[in-house]
Amino acid sequence: MVTRTQKFKAFVSEPMGDKDVTAVDGINDELGLKLATKGFDKAYILLGQFLLLKKDHAVFQRWLKGSYGASPSQAQQCASCLMDWCYAFL
Amino acid sequence: MPEFLADPSVLTKEKLKSELIANNVSLPGGEQRKDVYVQLYLQHLTARNAPAALAQPDFSSDEEREPTPLGARSRGGAAPGRKATKKTDKPRLEEKDDLDVTELSNEDLQEQLVKYGVTPGPILATTRKIYEKKLQKLKEQGPELGSSTPLPTVSSSAENTKQNGNNDSDQYSDNEEDPKVEFRLEKREPLKAKTKTPVTLKQRRVVEHNQVETTAQLPVDDAVMSEGTPIAETIVASSNETLQVVNRVPGNFKHAAPTLSISEFSDLPRRTPKKPLMTAEVVEKTPAEERRVERDILKEMFPYEVSTPTGISASCRRPIKGAAGRPIELSDFRMEESFSSKYVSKYVPSADDKPEKRITKKRSIPMWIKILLFVVVSVFLFVVYQSMETNQGNPFSKYLGVSDTDIPTD
């Protein structure tokens, strides 16, 4: 079982509201900047993409890695973070 | 071509010309403006598609476009706008037409949109088409608005990024500063039906933004629009046109305002907290007369309404005196005070003063009596209970025949 980071817990514990995309677990500043320049400057936009991909972990990770150069661990963290958020709030 | 587009303005001028030629439509000599070709296209080709839509190509195309999804409305709005206001910019149009939005890459598309002060979300396969249409519309409107087109991209982008993030804070912090601005947008907004898709929101943002460009620049309101209630694109576009053409004429608004008043009023307070900077500077010159007009109308229409953020002041329905067998008593007047001011002020304010005064006096007396009675009754019951014999057995034993016990008769 993966131990959840503080960032993960913080994100999943409440509605994301207008949080920046860097608030999502797995998204560091660099990746966040890349996402923001492409228009994903808010967490909810990234969530939108996640939902568009039908909450498919693998596809989402592939997308994140392919389009934005995220590392596999980053993508995995991000996907699971969003997934958990969806469980909690969606 | 088996089918002809209902929305020829998506095509470039060259394409329109080629389409017309391909369908044996005679072109006017020399280089014409795009909308000339558009109209020809509409007249000849779209007519073949839908014979009914002939008379006024622009208006009919509006009708046709209505059902079509997404940005089609923008076309309908754009066409009359273009017609009305495009007097110049022939060369400019030609230049822009050369840039086919569909050929732009995602990044370029984004750049172009940013140039117009719009912060698009991610341009993906799903969103691309929407942004293309928006850009196209912007381009068509951009030359018209002309002068202030060179948007200070830095500031606008900064503000735009703020749009996405801090709309709420901007809205709430700035909304009080520019009440005048509220009216301008409120006018237009209530016109719009509330059932809009997010796509049209973006269109609207563009439209709004373009209007803003005319005077000062406050793209923030775009996000507000998008964040706020959805808005009807057609109405926006048409009002956009009106504003552009007859920017200072209060007559338009006077005409529009009364029809809006009811819906507008309900929207007005709702919009109030959401209005950010709105189009502060923009509206300075324009809204003066319009504001006054609107305010007057609103005051006339709803002099007693409470202005609340939601436009709704919920209050208990006042029981109709004498209805449903209710006796008409002075106690009914008592209820008024507990209601919101809305009712109090609404129903014959002067007449209620006297009964209220009497009520206040009378009210104090019965209240005490009530409490006193309550205490007395409760004490009495307590005493009675104390004096009762303790009942060991089952009170229903009489019926069950289990055992005889004393049953208190008092």
Short mmCIF file of C-alpha atoms in Angstrom, two decimals:
data_model
loop_
_atom_site.label_atom_id
_atom_site.label_comp_id
_atom_site.label_asym_id
_atom_site.label_seq_id
_atom_site.Cartn_x
_atom_site.Cartn_y
_atom_site.Cartn_z
CA MET A 1 0.00 0.00 0.00
CA VAL A 2 1.41 3.31 -1.00
CA THR A 3 1.79 5.72 1.84
CA ARG A 4 -0.02 8.85 0.98
CA THR A 5 1.82 12.07 0.99
CA GLN A 6 0.69 15.09 2.85
CA LYS A 7 -0.14 16.76 -0.40
CA PHE A 8 -2.34 13.89 -1.37
CA LYS A 9 -4.21 13.95 1.87
CA ALA A 10 -4.61 17.68 1.72
CA PHE A 11 -6.03 17.55 -1.75
CA VAL A 12 -8.39 14.71 -1.18
CA SER A 13 -9.68 16.00 2.09
CA GLU A 14 -11.72 18.83 0.67
CA PRO A 15 -13.37 20.02 -2.54
CA MET A 16 -10.66 21.30 -4.77
CA GLY A 17 -12.38 24.55 -5.49
CA ASP A 18 -10.05 26.87 -7.31
CA LYS A 19 -6.82 25.26 -6.30
CA ASP A 20 -3.93 25.45 -8.64
CA VAL A 21 -2.93 22.43 -10.59
CA THR A 22 0.21 22.18 -8.52
CA ALA A 23 -1.95 21.32 -5.55
CA VAL A 24 -2.59 17.94 -7.08
CA ASP A 25 -0.35 15.26 -5.73
CA GLY A 26 2.36 14.38 -8.17
CA ILE A 27 2.33 17.73 -9.90
CA ASN A 28 5.44 19.61 -9.04
CA ASP A 29 6.13 23.18 -9.99
CA GLU A 30 7.77 22.35 -13.24
CA LEU A 31 5.04 20.07 -14.42
CA GLY A 32 2.49 22.49 -13.13
CA LEU A 33 3.99 25.23 -15.21
CA LYS A 34 3.92 23.10 -18.30
CA LEU A 35 0.31 22.30 -17.69
CA ALA A 36 -0.56 25.88 -17.03
CA THR A 37 0.92 27.09 -20.26
CA LYS A 38 -1.23 24.66 -22.08
CA GLY A 39 -4.26 25.86 -20.28
CA PHE A 40 -4.42 23.48 -17.39
CA ASP A 41 -3.74 26.07 -14.80
CA LYS A 42 -6.32 24.94 -12.33
CA ALA A 43 -6.82 21.61 -10.69
CA TYR A 44 -10.35 21.36 -11.89
CA ILE A 45 -9.25 21.58 -15.48
CA LEU A 46 -6.96 18.68 -14.98
CA LEU A 47 -9.81 16.93 -13.31
CA GLY A 48 -11.86 17.65 -16.36
CA GLN A 49 -9.34 15.93 -18.51
CA PHE A 50 -9.29 13.03 -16.15
CA LEU A 51 -13.03 12.72 -16.33
CA LEU A 52 -13.01 13.02 -20.06
CA LEU A 53 -10.78 10.05 -20.15
CA LYS A 54 -13.45 8.28 -18.20
CA LYS A 55 -11.39 8.20 -15.07
CA ASP A 56 -9.14 5.68 -16.62
CA HIS A 57 -5.94 5.56 -14.66
CA ALA A 58 -3.82 4.16 -17.38
CA VAL A 59 -5.03 6.42 -20.13
CA PHE A 60 -4.71 9.46 -17.99
CA GLN A 61 -1.22 8.57 -16.99
CA ARG A 62 -0.28 7.91 -20.54
CA TRP A 63 -1.67 11.25 -21.54
CA LEU A 64 0.13 13.05 -18.82
CA LYS A 65 3.39 11.38 -19.58
CA GLY A 66 3.09 11.76 -23.28
CA SER A 67 1.90 15.34 -23.54
CA TYR A 68 3.63 16.90 -20.64
CA GLY A 69 6.60 14.76 -19.95
CA ALA A 70 5.53 13.64 -16.56
CA SER A 71 7.43 10.84 -14.98
CA PRO A 72 5.62 7.57 -14.40
CA SER A 73 5.54 8.11 -10.69
CA GLN A 74 4.22 11.60 -11.08
CA ALA A 75 1.53 10.43 -13.41
CA GLN A 76 0.61 7.63 -11.12
CA GLN A 77 0.39 9.87 -8.11
CA CYS A 78 -1.66 12.37 -10.01
CA ALA A 79 -4.05 9.79 -11.31
CA SER A 80 -4.61 8.20 -7.98
CA CYS A 81 -5.00 11.56 -6.34
CA LEU A 82 -7.67 12.61 -8.75
CA MET A 83 -9.31 9.25 -8.55
CA ASP A 84 -9.54 9.41 -4.82
CA TRP A 85 -10.89 12.89 -5.00
CA CYS A 86 -13.57 11.65 -7.30
CA TYR A 87 -14.47 8.89 -4.93
CA ALA A 88 -14.83 11.38 -2.19
CA PHE A 89 -16.65 14.15 -3.93
CA LEU A 90 -17.99 13.07 -7.22
CA MET B 1 -21.91 19.60 -52.91
CA PRO B 2 -24.95 17.78 -51.73
CA GLU B 3 -25.38 20.00 -48.73
CA PHE B 4 -24.69 23.63 -48.38
CA LEU B 5 -23.51 25.14 -45.18
CA ALA B 6 -25.96 27.12 -43.25
CA ASP B 7 -23.10 29.11 -41.92
CA PRO B 8 -20.94 30.22 -44.79
CA SER B 9 -18.94 32.63 -42.73
CA VAL B 10 -16.88 29.75 -41.45
CA LEU B 11 -15.34 29.60 -44.85
CA THR B 12 -12.72 31.92 -46.06
CA LYS B 13 -13.45 34.28 -48.85
CA GLU B 14 -11.56 32.21 -51.34
CA LYS B 15 -13.48 29.17 -50.40
CA LEU B 16 -16.70 31.01 -50.68
CA LYS B 17 -15.80 32.20 -54.10
CA SER B 18 -14.83 28.78 -55.22
CA GLU B 19 -18.03 27.35 -53.86
CA LEU B 20 -20.05 29.92 -55.65
CA ILE B 21 -18.25 29.33 -58.86
CA ALA B 22 -18.60 25.62 -58.50
CA ASN B 23 -22.31 26.06 -58.25
CA ASN B 24 -22.62 28.39 -61.18
CA VAL B 25 -23.29 31.46 -59.18
CA SER B 26 -22.13 34.59 -60.89
CA LEU B 27 -19.68 36.53 -58.84
CA PRO B 28 -19.61 40.28 -58.77
CA GLY B 29 -16.73 41.72 -60.66
CA GLY B 30 -13.50 42.39 -58.87
CA GLU B 31 -12.65 41.82 -55.27
CA GLN B 32 -15.54 42.16 -52.96
CA ARG B 33 -15.86 42.01 -49.24
CA LYS B 34 -16.34 38.69 -47.72
CA ASP B 35 -19.85 39.23 -46.62
CA VAL B 36 -20.84 39.92 -50.18
CA TYR B 37 -19.81 36.41 -50.99
CA VAL B 38 -21.39 35.16 -47.85
CA GLN B 39 -24.64 36.66 -48.83
CA LEU B 40 -24.41 35.27 -52.27
CA TYR B 41 -23.65 31.95 -50.82
CA LEU B 42 -26.56 32.16 -48.52
CA GLN B 43 -28.87 33.34 -51.16
CA HIS B 44 -28.07 30.80 -53.72
CA LEU B 45 -26.74 27.84 -51.96
CA THR B 46 -28.28 27.77 -48.61
CA ALA B 47 -31.53 28.55 -50.27
CA ARG B 48 -31.22 25.36 -52.20
CA ASN B 49 -30.67 23.62 -48.97
CA ALA B 50 -33.62 25.14 -47.27
CA PRO B 51 -35.86 26.93 -49.69
CA ALA B 52 -37.75 28.62 -46.95
CA ALA B 53 -34.81 30.61 -45.81
CA LEU B 54 -34.49 33.14 -48.53
CA ALA B 55 -35.88 36.49 -47.75
CA GLN B 56 -33.30 37.88 -45.47
CA PRO B 57 -30.27 35.75 -45.50
CA ASP B 58 -28.89 37.07 -42.30
CA PHE B 59 -32.02 36.80 -40.30
CA SER B 60 -33.03 33.55 -41.76
CA SER B 61 -29.64 32.26 -41.16
CA ASP B 62 -30.15 33.29 -37.61
CA GLU B 63 -33.15 31.07 -37.48
CA GLU B 64 -31.36 28.28 -39.10
CA ARG B 65 -28.50 28.69 -36.87
CA GLU B 66 -30.51 28.68 -33.75
CA PRO B 67 -30.87 24.99 -33.52
CA THR B 68 -27.38 24.31 -34.59
CA PRO B 69 -25.18 23.75 -31.62
CA LEU B 70 -22.25 25.54 -30.25
CA GLY B 71 -20.93 28.61 -31.83
CA ALA B 72 -23.48 28.79 -34.56
CA ARG B 73 -25.18 31.47 -32.63
CA SER B 74 -22.15 33.54 -32.82
CA ARG B 75 -22.43 33.44 -36.53
CA GLY B 76 -25.94 34.62 -36.43
CA GLY B 77 -24.93 37.42 -34.24
CA ALA B 78 -21.82 38.07 -36.15
CA ALA B 79 -23.48 38.38 -39.49
CA PRO B 80 -25.70 41.31 -38.73
CA GLY B 81 -22.91 42.79 -36.78
CA ARG B 82 -20.63 42.51 -39.65
CA LYS B 83 -23.15 43.88 -41.95
CA ALA B 84 -23.95 46.82 -39.88
CA THR B 85 -20.59 47.88 -38.82
CA LYS B 86 -18.17 46.71 -41.40
CA LYS B 87 -17.61 49.71 -43.47
CA THR B 88 -13.91 49.60 -43.68
CA ASP B 89 -11.21 47.10 -43.17
CA LYS B 90 -11.46 45.51 -46.49
CA PRO B 91 -7.75 44.95 -46.70
CA ARG B 92 -7.60 43.91 -43.12
CA LEU B 93 -10.29 41.41 -43.59
CA GLU B 94 -8.52 39.99 -46.47
CA GLU B 95 -5.44 39.55 -44.45
CA LYS B 96 -7.24 37.83 -41.67
CA ASP B 97 -9.12 35.64 -43.99
CA ASP B 98 -5.89 34.30 -45.18
CA LEU B 99 -5.29 32.82 -41.81
CA ASP B 100 -7.56 29.90 -41.73
CA VAL B 101 -8.25 29.12 -38.17
CA THR B 102 -8.54 25.48 -38.86
CA GLU B 103 -4.99 25.38 -40.03
CA LEU B 104 -3.55 26.81 -36.91
CA SER B 105 -1.83 24.54 -34.55
CA ASN B 106 -3.02 24.29 -31.02
CA GLU B 107 -0.37 26.60 -29.77
CA ASP B 108 -0.94 29.11 -32.51
CA LEU B 109 -4.60 29.01 -31.90
CA GLN B 110 -3.97 29.69 -28.29
CA GLU B 111 -1.70 32.56 -29.12
CA GLN B 112 -4.24 34.09 -31.40
CA LEU B 113 -6.87 33.84 -28.75
CA VAL B 114 -4.60 35.37 -26.20
CA LYS B 115 -4.02 38.25 -28.56
CA TYR B 116 -7.66 39.00 -28.29
CA GLY B 117 -7.40 38.83 -24.59
CA VAL B 118 -9.12 35.55 -24.20
CA THR B 119 -7.58 32.94 -22.02
CA PRO B 120 -8.60 29.66 -23.47
CA GLY B 121 -8.52 26.51 -21.56
CA PRO B 122 -6.51 23.67 -22.91
CA ILE B 123 -6.94 23.32 -26.60
CA LEU B 124 -7.50 19.69 -27.17
CA ALA B 125 -9.28 17.74 -29.78
CA THR B 126 -12.52 18.24 -27.98
CA THR B 127 -12.11 21.92 -27.42
CA ARG B 128 -10.34 22.89 -30.55
CA LYS B 129 -13.30 23.47 -32.71
CA ILE B 130 -14.87 25.71 -30.18
CA TYR B 131 -11.81 27.85 -29.96
CA GLU B 132 -11.51 27.97 -33.69
CA LYS B 133 -14.94 29.39 -33.99
CA LYS B 134 -14.31 31.82 -31.25
CA LEU B 135 -11.15 33.01 -32.89
CA GLN B 136 -12.89 33.38 -36.16
CA LYS B 137 -15.54 35.46 -34.62
CA LEU B 138 -12.95 37.52 -32.88
CA LYS B 139 -11.15 38.09 -36.05
CA GLU B 140 -14.25 39.28 -37.75
CA GLN B 141 -15.09 41.57 -34.96
CA GLY B 142 -11.57 42.55 -34.24
CA PRO B 143 -11.04 44.73 -37.28
CA GLU B 144 -14.28 46.46 -36.61
CA LEU B 145 -13.34 47.39 -33.15
CA GLY B 146 -10.11 48.34 -34.75
CA SER B 147 -8.23 50.88 -32.80
CA SER B 148 -7.88 49.31 -29.45
CA THR B 149 -7.18 45.92 -30.83
CA PRO B 150 -3.60 45.87 -29.78
CA LEU B 151 -4.48 44.48 -26.45
CA PRO B 152 -1.90 44.92 -23.84
CA THR B 153 -1.30 41.27 -23.87
CA VAL B 154 0.83 41.28 -20.80
CA SER B 155 -1.67 42.92 -18.61
CA SER B 156 -4.54 41.14 -20.18
CA SER B 157 -2.90 37.82 -19.82
CA ALA B 158 -2.12 38.62 -16.27
CA GLU B 159 -5.65 39.57 -15.67
CA ASN B 160 -6.88 36.65 -17.59
CA THR B 161 -4.95 34.24 -15.53
CA LYS B 162 -6.50 35.93 -12.65
CA GLN B 163 -9.82 35.31 -14.23
CA ASN B 164 -9.46 31.66 -13.98
CA GLY B 165 -8.22 31.71 -10.49
CA ASN B 166 -9.53 34.57 -8.58
CA ASN B 167 -12.76 35.44 -10.09
CA ASP B 168 -14.63 35.28 -6.90
CA SER B 169 -12.32 37.53 -5.08
CA ASP B 170 -12.33 39.99 -7.89
CA GLN B 171 -16.00 39.87 -8.23
CA TYR B 172 -16.73 40.44 -4.65
CA SER B 173 -14.07 42.95 -4.05
CA ASP B 174 -14.81 45.02 -7.05
CA ASN B 175 -18.46 44.70 -7.41
CA GLU B 176 -19.28 47.60 -5.22
CA GLU B 177 -17.00 49.95 -6.99
CA ASP B 178 -18.82 50.12 -10.22
CA PRO B 179 -22.49 49.84 -9.84
CA LYS B 180 -22.91 51.60 -13.07
CA VAL B 181 -21.13 48.84 -14.78
CA GLU B 182 -23.54 46.34 -13.40
CA PHE B 183 -26.41 47.86 -15.17
CA ARG B 184 -24.87 47.68 -18.52
CA LEU B 185 -24.19 44.05 -18.30
CA GLU B 186 -27.31 43.32 -16.44
CA LYS B 187 -29.24 44.73 -19.26
CA ARG B 188 -27.79 42.38 -21.64
CA GLU B 189 -27.65 39.42 -19.44
CA PRO B 190 -31.23 39.14 -18.50
CA LEU B 191 -32.03 39.17 -22.14
CA LYS B 192 -30.17 36.04 -22.46
CA ALA B 193 -32.01 32.94 -21.63
CA LYS B 194 -30.47 31.12 -18.80
CA THR B 195 -30.09 27.92 -20.63
CA LYS B 196 -26.78 28.30 -22.28
CA THR B 197 -24.04 25.93 -23.02
CA PRO B 198 -20.56 26.67 -21.82
CA VAL B 199 -19.53 27.16 -25.37
CA THR B 200 -21.61 30.16 -25.81
CA LEU B 201 -20.18 31.41 -22.62
CA LYS B 202 -16.87 31.57 -24.25
CA GLN B 203 -18.37 33.28 -27.22
CA ARG B 204 -19.91 35.73 -24.96
CA ARG B 205 -16.67 36.35 -23.28
CA VAL B 206 -15.31 37.27 -26.60
CA VAL B 207 -18.18 39.48 -27.39
CA GLU B 208 -18.04 41.17 -24.09
CA HIS B 209 -14.43 41.55 -24.41
CA ASN B 210 -14.69 43.16 -27.75
CA GLN B 211 -17.09 45.63 -26.43
CA VAL B 212 -14.76 46.38 -23.67
CA GLU B 213 -12.05 46.99 -26.13
CA THR B 214 -13.83 49.91 -27.55
CA THR B 215 -13.12 51.98 -24.54
CA ALA B 216 -10.97 50.57 -21.86
CA GLN B 217 -9.86 47.13 -21.21
CA LEU B 218 -11.26 44.99 -18.57
CA PRO B 219 -11.25 41.46 -19.72
CA VAL B 220 -12.04 40.34 -16.25
CA ASP B 221 -15.67 40.60 -16.91
CA ASP B 222 -15.35 37.88 -19.47
CA ALA B 223 -14.64 35.35 -16.89
CA VAL B 224 -17.37 36.74 -14.83
CA MET B 225 -19.71 36.22 -17.62
CA SER B 226 -18.55 32.77 -18.10
CA GLU B 227 -18.70 32.12 -14.52
CA GLY B 228 -21.93 33.73 -14.07
CA THR B 229 -25.21 32.67 -15.47
CA PRO B 230 -25.12 31.51 -18.97
CA ILE B 231 -26.12 33.93 -21.53
CA ALA B 232 -27.88 33.81 -24.77
CA GLU B 233 -25.46 34.38 -27.52
CA THR B 234 -27.93 35.70 -29.98
CA ILE B 235 -29.15 38.35 -27.71
CA VAL B 236 -25.68 39.24 -26.73
CA ALA B 237 -24.66 39.46 -30.28
CA SER B 238 -27.59 41.52 -31.22
CA SER B 239 -27.19 43.74 -28.25
CA ASN B 240 -23.54 43.79 -28.98
CA GLU B 241 -24.30 45.10 -32.35
CA THR B 242 -26.65 47.66 -31.01
CA LEU B 243 -24.13 48.78 -28.55
CA GLN B 244 -21.49 49.05 -31.10
CA VAL B 245 -23.54 50.91 -33.57
CA VAL B 246 -25.57 53.02 -31.27
CA ASN B 247 -23.38 53.05 -28.34
CA ARG B 248 -24.68 56.11 -26.70
CA VAL B 249 -28.29 55.87 -27.54
CA PRO B 250 -30.35 55.27 -24.51
CA GLY B 251 -33.30 54.70 -26.71
CA ASN B 252 -32.24 51.20 -27.39
CA PHE B 253 -32.08 50.42 -23.80
CA LYS B 254 -35.25 52.14 -23.05
CA HIS B 255 -36.81 49.99 -25.57
CA ALA B 256 -35.19 46.95 -24.24
CA ALA B 257 -35.35 47.75 -20.61
CA PRO B 258 -39.05 47.56 -19.99
CA THR B 259 -39.19 44.18 -21.53
CA LEU B 260 -36.35 43.12 -19.41
CA SER B 261 -37.49 44.70 -16.27
CA ILE B 262 -39.02 41.71 -14.61
CA SER B 263 -36.46 39.19 -15.44
CA GLU B 264 -33.83 41.79 -15.23
CA PHE B 265 -34.76 42.73 -11.77
CA SER B 266 -34.46 39.25 -10.54
CA ASP B 267 -31.14 39.06 -12.23
CA LEU B 268 -30.02 42.40 -11.10
CA PRO B 269 -29.47 41.62 -7.47
CA ARG B 270 -28.13 38.26 -8.36
CA ARG B 271 -25.65 39.78 -10.67
CA THR B 272 -24.60 42.34 -8.22
CA PRO B 273 -22.28 40.27 -6.16
CA LYS B 274 -20.86 38.57 -9.15
CA LYS B 275 -19.97 41.64 -11.07
CA PRO B 276 -16.28 42.11 -10.98
CA LEU B 277 -14.65 45.13 -12.40
CA MET B 278 -17.15 44.64 -15.09
CA THR B 279 -16.40 47.05 -17.73
CA ALA B 280 -15.73 49.91 -15.50
CA GLU B 281 -14.14 52.39 -17.73
CA VAL B 282 -16.03 51.09 -20.64
CA VAL B 283 -19.32 51.90 -19.27
CA GLU B 284 -18.44 55.27 -17.98
CA LYS B 285 -19.69 57.24 -20.86
CA THR B 286 -22.41 54.96 -22.03
CA PRO B 287 -24.36 53.89 -19.05
CA ALA B 288 -25.07 57.27 -17.61
CA GLU B 289 -28.31 57.76 -19.41
CA GLU B 290 -29.10 54.12 -19.59
CA ARG B 291 -28.54 53.63 -15.96
CA ARG B 292 -30.89 56.36 -15.10
CA VAL B 293 -33.44 54.95 -17.39
CA GLU B 294 -33.09 51.52 -15.96
CA ARG B 295 -33.13 52.67 -12.43
CA ASP B 296 -36.24 54.64 -13.02
CA ILE B 297 -37.95 51.76 -14.60
CA LEU B 298 -36.89 49.42 -11.90
CA LYS B 299 -38.03 51.76 -9.23
CA GLU B 300 -41.30 52.13 -10.94
CA MET B 301 -41.79 48.50 -11.40
CA PHE B 302 -40.63 47.32 -8.06
CA PRO B 303 -40.63 50.13 -5.60
CA TYR B 304 -41.04 47.89 -2.65
CA GLU B 305 -38.76 45.10 -3.58
CA VAL B 306 -35.97 44.24 -1.33
CA SER B 307 -32.69 44.08 -3.08
CA THR B 308 -31.09 40.88 -2.13
CA PRO B 309 -28.22 39.06 -3.74
CA THR B 310 -30.47 36.43 -5.10
CA GLY B 311 -33.33 38.66 -5.93
CA ILE B 312 -35.48 36.43 -3.84
CA SER B 313 -36.82 37.46 -0.56
CA ALA B 314 -38.45 34.48 0.91
CA SER B 315 -41.09 35.14 3.40
CA CYS B 316 -43.95 33.24 4.73
CA ARG B 317 -47.04 33.46 2.76
CA ARG B 318 -49.30 35.80 4.52
CA PRO B 319 -52.46 34.08 5.48
CA ILE B 320 -55.34 35.59 3.70
CA LYS B 321 -57.62 37.05 6.19
CA GLY B 322 -61.10 35.74 5.96
CA ALA B 323 -60.13 32.92 3.69
CA ALA B 324 -60.50 29.27 4.48
CA GLY B 325 -62.70 30.09 7.37
CA ARG B 326 -60.07 32.06 9.11
CA PRO B 327 -61.64 34.71 11.23
CA ILE B 328 -60.51 38.18 10.61
CA GLU B 329 -58.81 39.26 13.73
CA LEU B 330 -56.40 41.82 14.76
CA SER B 331 -54.08 38.98 15.50
CA ASP B 332 -53.68 38.68 11.79
CA PHE B 333 -52.09 42.02 11.74
CA ARG B 334 -49.73 40.76 14.29
CA MET B 335 -48.28 38.40 11.77
CA GLU B 336 -47.19 41.20 9.58
CA GLU B 337 -44.45 42.21 11.82
CA SER B 338 -42.92 38.85 11.78
CA PHE B 339 -42.82 38.89 8.03
CA SER B 340 -40.10 40.45 6.06
CA SER B 341 -40.19 44.08 5.38
CA LYS B 342 -41.27 43.21 1.91
CA TYR B 343 -44.79 42.51 2.90
CA VAL B 344 -44.94 45.24 5.41
CA SER B 345 -43.93 47.85 2.98
CA LYS B 346 -45.86 46.38 0.18
CA TYR B 347 -49.26 46.23 1.69
CA VAL B 348 -50.60 49.66 2.37
CA PRO B 349 -47.85 50.96 4.48
CA SER B 350 -49.71 53.87 5.87
CA ALA B 351 -52.79 51.95 6.74
CA ASP B 352 -50.87 49.45 8.71
CA ASP B 353 -49.23 51.93 10.91
CA LYS B 354 -52.14 52.37 13.19
CA PRO B 355 -53.02 48.75 13.59
CA GLU B 356 -49.40 48.03 14.15
CA LYS B 357 -49.19 50.48 16.90
CA ARG B 358 -52.21 49.04 18.51
CA ILE B 359 -50.86 45.63 17.85
CA THR B 360 -47.65 46.34 19.55
CA LYS B 361 -49.50 47.42 22.60
CA LYS B 362 -51.90 44.56 22.49
CA ARG B 363 -49.26 42.08 21.69
CA SER B 364 -47.45 42.61 24.92
CA ILE B 365 -50.43 41.72 27.01
CA PRO B 366 -51.44 38.42 25.53
CA MET B 367 -47.87 37.26 25.55
CA TRP B 368 -47.63 37.53 29.27
CA ILE B 369 -50.93 35.88 29.71
CA LYS B 370 -49.82 33.03 27.56
CA ILE B 371 -46.77 32.42 29.58
CA LEU B 372 -48.68 32.71 32.80
CA LEU B 373 -51.30 30.29 31.67
CA PHE B 374 -48.67 27.91 30.54
CA VAL B 375 -46.99 27.98 33.89
CA VAL B 376 -50.22 27.57 35.71
CA VAL B 377 -51.27 24.64 33.62
CA SER B 378 -47.96 22.95 33.93
CA VAL B 379 -47.96 23.36 37.71
CA PHE B 380 -51.44 22.00 37.86
CA LEU B 381 -50.50 18.97 35.87
CA PHE B 382 -47.51 18.40 38.01
CA VAL B 383 -49.59 18.54 41.14
CA VAL B 384 -52.09 16.20 39.68
CA TYR B 385 -49.40 13.79 38.75
CA GLN B 386 -47.94 13.91 42.18
CA SER B 387 -51.23 13.19 43.78
CA MET B 388 -51.91 10.22 41.65
CA GLU B 389 -51.56 6.86 43.15
CA THR B 390 -48.64 4.86 42.02
CA ASN B 391 -49.77 2.17 39.80
CA GLN B 392 -47.89 -1.03 40.22
CA GLY B 393 -49.76 -3.11 37.86
CA ASN B 394 -50.39 -3.12 34.24
CA PRO B 395 -53.01 -0.52 33.39
CA PHE B 396 -54.34 -2.91 30.86
CA SER B 397 -54.63 -5.73 33.25
CA LYS B 398 -58.30 -5.09 33.46
CA TYR B 399 -58.58 -6.17 29.94
CA LEU B 400 -56.06 -8.88 30.11
CA GLY B 401 -57.45 -10.27 33.28
CA VAL B 402 -54.04 -10.71 34.82
CA SER B 403 -54.43 -8.99 38.13
CA ASP B 404 -56.58 -6.45 39.84
CA THR B 405 -54.97 -3.26 40.73
CA ASP B 406 -56.13 0.13 41.58
CA ILE B 407 -56.92 2.09 38.56
CA PRO B 408 -56.93 5.79 39.07
CA THR B 409 -60.18 7.15 38.09
CA ASP B 410 -59.38 10.80 38.23
#
